[in-house]
Amino acid sequence: MCGIFGCVLKEGNAAPLIHASLKRLEYRGYDSVGIATASDGKIFLKKDQGKIDEVHKIINLDDLPGSIGIGHTRWATHGAPLKVNSHPHSDCTGEIMVVHNGIIENFMDLKNELENLDHNFVSKTDTEVIPHLIEQTLKENPKLGFVEAVQESLKRLEGSYALAIISTKEPDKIVCARNESPLVLGINGKGVFCASDIPAFLEVTNKAVMINNGELVILSSEGYEIRKIQDFSLINREPITIDWTPEMAVKQGYPHFMIKEIHEQPETLRNTLRIQEHYLDLLSTFLDRANEVFLVACGTSYHACLAASYMFSKLAFLPTYPVYASEFIEQHGKSVNIDSTILAVSQSGETADTIAAVTVAQQRAATILSLTNVIGSTLTRVSRVYIGTQAGPEIGVAATKTFTSQLSVLAQLALKLAKKRGKVSQDEMDSLEENLEKLPDIVDTIINTQEEKIKQIAKKYKNSKVFFFLGRGISTATAFEGRLKLMEIAYIPSIAFPAGESKHGPISLIEEGFPVVFVCPKDDCHKTLIGNIMEMKARGAHIIAIVEEGDQEMKSLADDYVEVPKGIPGVLSPIPFAVPLQLLAYYIALGKGFNPDMPRNLAKSVTVK
Ligand code: AGP
């Protein structure tokens, strides 16, 4: 998830506006920044790795000639956050410049083909194939105009993209295009703008034109022209008026980043399903060969590891050991060795406890694998193989979309391992893969159908002094995550444990009206969980149950319940069943007048041990 911007101004230099607009998109990514402008038939380029302010101080991003230009602020997915991988990317001649947000899935095939045609690639990105492809298309069809060459090249791209392209071939134009990644135009009397998001140009206009998938746009001093990529047919679309304040826009109209990021999960889960097969293959091969596997992380990421230990065991018969990173050195520091494999999980990739654990293991020759949402983070640099969870920048301190993205990647790894080890039948494999593909829509349904209900439940219990969160099997991990969300943003003491442990002590706390949240997917633990609910109810607990749609048995036992669409296999259930718990914590915090984005005493990335 990067930020792209482009503009064609009737007068004045474009660079300062591009710079300012990228600043308004910086929440989409801040690994590197770059601007290219066209003036007097030439292209001018400035780019470097680092946050916009840091780079601007060194290379002055405002100092480029020309009233036409494009810009990019990066969230690294392919290729570390280095200058060579920063956008804009160009063709061999430097006469075609491209900025891109999204993932080109067939870039390796295209790159091999173009390299065989003597194209020289300089970066590790997927994006760089685009300017070379346009260059090759023009070489093979010299009669083609630049816009047509772009159109033909786009037809060969697979994956998601929002693009803005300039060239010396037609230096008075910007060509932009969309397939899945967001793209919107801005219009005012002074020019036309294209951007990944409305915040980019809201300071200069609130007249916007939404661009749909499969559409290409030509921006010029005449205005904008929308055409279908497939057949170049013309599309008429009038601007709409946006009634947002710039501040609001960064949150896209949501009151807080946390609720925005909860609502982003259908999209971020789709992104995880586009992760390159060979990364999943590579990492699962290391797990397959491993003698012992430690799943090491902190906080929410640890809960993803806990859930993964059930997935790896149930699907691939691979025993794995989830360990709190802050305890790893004490617990395993002396025994970890060359036969050990560490799968470290960290949204930020910078959590000090996790880095410390990994460093000790590495010093004892263990194999380090990792999952992170920040490509180029410290963790990626100490890992033999790492996978980016593609959730985009998460600004809310409470992790939400990065948790479900971690779980989706871990589930894909478990399925890869199961396939390698032939531990599940083809039918079961097909059904699990089908259900994984359905999860983005299922999460969308939960948000659209249950959010209002969760608001009511939050209202009812917001003044509770304590909560229990319980589950059995893999839902123990979901319950732990629900507990953490409520504690970190609503500051209500909450206890989570495997439901089977209740009668070994914790049930002594139960008294009339004590709220107990149960996570109840229809899996192998369903029957036993009913017994645990009954023993709590018998002592006056109020049961809040996250149940499967139409599960009358559980619904009849619950004082309040939230429904999740039916048919989700148990090993995948933490992904959809976590979402109602995220919303419950958010609305209880809101009901208590707290700012869910800035919880007291916490930081987004804990870089101290
Ligand atoms: C979760 O909402 C918290 N922000 C926190 O527990 C977090 O999960 C933990 O600090 C680990 O962070 P990481 O995933 O960036 O390593």
Coordinates of C-alpha atoms and ligand atoms in Angstrom, one line a residue, residues 297-303 345-352 354 371-372 374 379 394 396-400 402 406 481 484-485 488-489 599 602-606, ligand 1:
A297 CA 6.5 -12.9 19.0
C298 CA 4.9 -10.4 21.4
G299 CA 1.3 -9.2 22.1
T300 CA -1.1 -9.6 19.2
S301 CA 1.6 -11.2 17.1
Y302 CA 2.1 -13.8 19.8
H303 CA -1.7 -14.6 19.6
V345 CA 6.2 -12.7 13.8
S346 CA 6.1 -9.0 14.1
Q347 CA 3.8 -6.3 12.6
S348 CA 6.5 -3.6 12.9
G349 CA 9.5 -5.9 12.5
E350 CA 11.2 -3.7 15.1
T351 CA 9.9 -5.0 18.5
A352 CA 13.0 -5.2 20.7
T354 CA 11.5 -10.2 19.3
L371 CA 6.5 -12.6 9.0
T372 CA 6.3 -8.9 9.1
V374 CA 7.3 -3.8 7.3
L379 CA 13.5 -8.4 11.4
E394 CA -1.3 0.4 10.5
G396 CA -3.9 2.7 15.2
V397 CA -1.7 1.4 18.1
A398 CA -4.1 -1.5 18.6
A399 CA -3.2 -4.1 15.9
T400 CA -6.3 -5.2 14.0
T402 CA -2.2 -6.9 10.7
Q406 CA -0.7 -12.6 9.9
E481 CA -6.6 -11.4 21.3
L484 CA -5.8 -7.8 24.8
K485 CA -7.8 -5.4 22.6
E488 CA -5.2 -1.9 25.8
I489 CA -7.8 0.6 24.6
P599 CA -4.1 4.3 24.2
L602 CA 1.4 2.3 24.8
A603 CA 3.4 2.7 21.6
K604 CA 2.8 1.3 18.1
S605 CA 6.2 -0.3 18.0
V606 CA 7.9 -1.3 21.3
Ligands
AGP1 C1 -1.3 -5.0 19.9 O1 -2.4 -4.3 19.6 C2 -0.2 -4.1 20.5 N1 0.0 -3.0 19.7 C3 1.0 -4.9 20.9 O2 0.7 -5.9 21.8 C4 1.8 -5.5 19.7 O3 1.1 -6.5 19.2 C5 3.1 -6.0 20.2 O4 3.8 -4.9 20.7 C6 3.9 -6.6 19.1 O5 4.2 -5.7 18.1 P1 4.8 -6.2 16.7 O6 3.8 -7.1 16.1 O7 5.1 -5.0 15.9 O8 6.1 -7.0 17.0

